[in-house]
Amino acid sequence: QEQLVESGGDLVQAGGSLRLSCAASRSIFSIGTMGWYRQAPGSERELVAAFTKGGKLDYAESVEGRFTIARDNDKNTVYLQMNSLKPEDTAVYYCNGDYCYNHGCYAFTWGQGTQVTVSS
């Protein structure tokens, strides 16, 4: 029943950069598989970038080469560095994944997201 808190969204011009943060709402042992998602008005939520099982990084083709996902396990925080932003990146950004103990992992609940707006 852990919840994540996203922050860092803002209004920026095309070509600009933002760094989003995703932090657990309470102390946990560790974070496991984690990913960033986004949802634009009238669209379904889509995966943007993720750490998969084993630490593999996956990116949506639309953001490949522009976005970078990172994590700080000591802080139980995940980041999304977004460069060369485009108007089509405008969306509410969410993170989600698992929190883990030595014996297993559990699913986070969805947070409220953070708004990213990219102007032309």
Short mmCIF file of C-alpha atoms in Angstrom, two decimals:
data_model
loop_
_atom_site.label_atom_id
_atom_site.label_comp_id
_atom_site.label_asym_id
_atom_site.label_seq_id
_atom_site.Cartn_x
_atom_site.Cartn_y
_atom_site.Cartn_z
CA GLN A 1 0.00 0.00 0.00
CA GLU A 2 2.95 2.30 -0.52
CA GLN A 3 2.36 5.41 -2.62
CA LEU A 4 4.83 7.32 -4.75
CA VAL A 5 5.08 11.10 -4.98
CA GLU A 6 6.09 12.66 -8.29
CA SER A 7 7.52 16.15 -8.59
CA GLY A 8 9.47 18.37 -10.95
CA GLY A 9 6.93 18.99 -13.66
CA ASP A 10 6.76 22.47 -15.14
CA LEU A 11 5.95 24.56 -18.17
CA VAL A 12 8.91 24.72 -20.55
CA GLN A 13 9.61 25.68 -24.13
CA ALA A 14 10.36 23.12 -26.78
CA GLY A 15 13.98 22.09 -26.59
CA GLY A 16 14.14 22.62 -22.86
CA SER A 17 14.88 20.15 -20.10
CA LEU A 18 13.30 18.96 -16.88
CA ARG A 19 14.17 16.42 -14.24
CA LEU A 20 11.32 14.60 -12.58
CA SER A 21 11.60 12.90 -9.22
CA CYS A 22 9.64 10.00 -7.83
CA ALA A 23 9.93 9.26 -4.14
CA ALA A 24 8.31 6.69 -1.91
CA SER A 25 5.90 8.19 0.59
CA ARG A 26 7.35 6.23 3.47
CA SER A 27 10.47 4.34 4.36
CA ILE A 28 10.84 1.00 2.62
CA PHE A 29 13.57 -1.55 2.39
CA SER A 30 14.29 -0.95 -1.29
CA ILE A 31 12.70 -0.16 -4.62
CA GLY A 32 12.53 -2.83 -7.27
CA THR A 33 11.32 -2.57 -10.82
CA MET A 34 10.35 1.05 -11.46
CA GLY A 35 9.08 2.98 -14.42
CA TRP A 36 7.84 6.32 -15.63
CA TYR A 37 4.53 6.64 -17.43
CA ARG A 38 2.65 9.52 -18.95
CA GLN A 39 -0.89 10.31 -19.95
CA ALA A 40 -1.92 13.11 -22.26
CA PRO A 41 -5.49 14.43 -22.39
CA GLY A 42 -7.66 12.05 -24.38
CA SER A 43 -4.94 9.41 -24.47
CA GLU A 44 -4.22 6.27 -22.52
CA ARG A 45 -1.34 6.08 -20.12
CA GLU A 46 1.84 4.85 -21.76
CA LEU A 47 5.16 3.65 -20.48
CA VAL A 48 7.99 6.12 -21.03
CA ALA A 49 11.01 4.54 -19.38
CA ALA A 50 11.60 1.74 -16.93
CA PHE A 51 14.02 -0.34 -14.99
CA THR A 52 12.99 -3.90 -15.64
CA LYS A 53 13.86 -6.99 -13.67
CA GLY A 54 17.60 -7.32 -13.49
CA GLY A 55 18.20 -3.60 -13.95
CA LYS A 56 17.65 -3.43 -17.69
CA LEU A 57 16.60 -0.04 -19.02
CA ASP A 58 13.73 0.26 -21.48
CA TYR A 59 12.59 3.41 -23.23
CA ALA A 60 9.67 4.23 -25.42
CA GLU A 61 10.82 4.80 -28.96
CA SER A 62 9.41 8.31 -28.87
CA VAL A 63 11.79 9.34 -26.07
CA GLU A 64 14.82 7.19 -26.86
CA GLY A 65 17.95 9.31 -26.78
CA ARG A 66 16.22 12.24 -25.11
CA PHE A 67 15.09 10.87 -21.75
CA THR A 68 17.16 9.08 -19.15
CA ILE A 69 15.82 7.15 -16.18
CA ALA A 70 17.96 6.88 -13.07
CA ARG A 71 17.56 5.70 -9.52
CA ASP A 72 19.02 6.41 -6.13
CA ASN A 73 18.47 3.31 -4.07
CA ASP A 74 19.69 4.97 -0.87
CA LYS A 75 16.93 7.56 -1.20
CA ASN A 76 14.35 5.17 -2.67
CA THR A 77 13.92 7.68 -5.46
CA VAL A 78 13.66 7.40 -9.23
CA TYR A 79 14.42 10.23 -11.63
CA LEU A 80 13.57 11.03 -15.19
CA GLN A 81 15.88 13.44 -16.97
CA MET A 82 14.08 14.87 -19.96
CA ASN A 83 16.04 16.74 -22.60
CA SER A 84 15.10 18.19 -25.96
CA LEU A 85 11.49 18.31 -24.92
CA LYS A 86 8.82 18.42 -27.59
CA PRO A 87 5.21 19.61 -27.42
CA GLU A 88 4.09 16.01 -27.82
CA ASP A 89 5.79 15.25 -24.50
CA THR A 90 3.09 17.27 -22.77
CA ALA A 91 1.35 14.98 -20.30
CA VAL A 92 0.92 14.09 -16.68
CA TYR A 93 3.87 11.94 -15.71
CA TYR A 94 3.57 9.13 -13.21
CA CYS A 95 5.90 6.60 -11.74
CA ASN A 96 5.12 3.16 -10.45
CA GLY A 97 6.73 -0.14 -9.68
CA ASP A 98 7.54 -2.40 -6.78
CA TYR A 99 9.03 -2.03 -3.35
CA CYS A 100 10.98 -4.95 -2.04
CA TYR A 101 12.21 -6.80 0.97
CA ASN A 102 14.56 -9.72 1.05
CA HIS A 103 11.64 -12.12 0.85
CA GLY A 104 9.81 -10.47 -2.03
CA CYS A 105 8.30 -7.40 -3.62
CA TYR A 106 4.95 -5.60 -3.49
CA ALA A 107 3.24 -3.19 -5.84
CA PHE A 108 3.16 0.54 -5.22
CA THR A 109 -0.08 2.39 -5.64
CA TRP A 110 -0.35 5.15 -8.23
CA GLY A 111 0.50 8.67 -7.15
CA GLN A 112 -1.02 11.91 -8.39
CA GLY A 113 1.54 12.53 -11.11
CA THR A 114 3.27 15.74 -12.12
CA GLN A 115 2.28 17.93 -15.04
CA VAL A 116 4.76 18.56 -17.83
CA THR A 117 3.75 21.11 -20.43
CA VAL A 118 5.96 21.87 -23.41
CA SER A 119 5.10 24.91 -25.48
CA SER A 120 5.96 25.47 -29.12
#
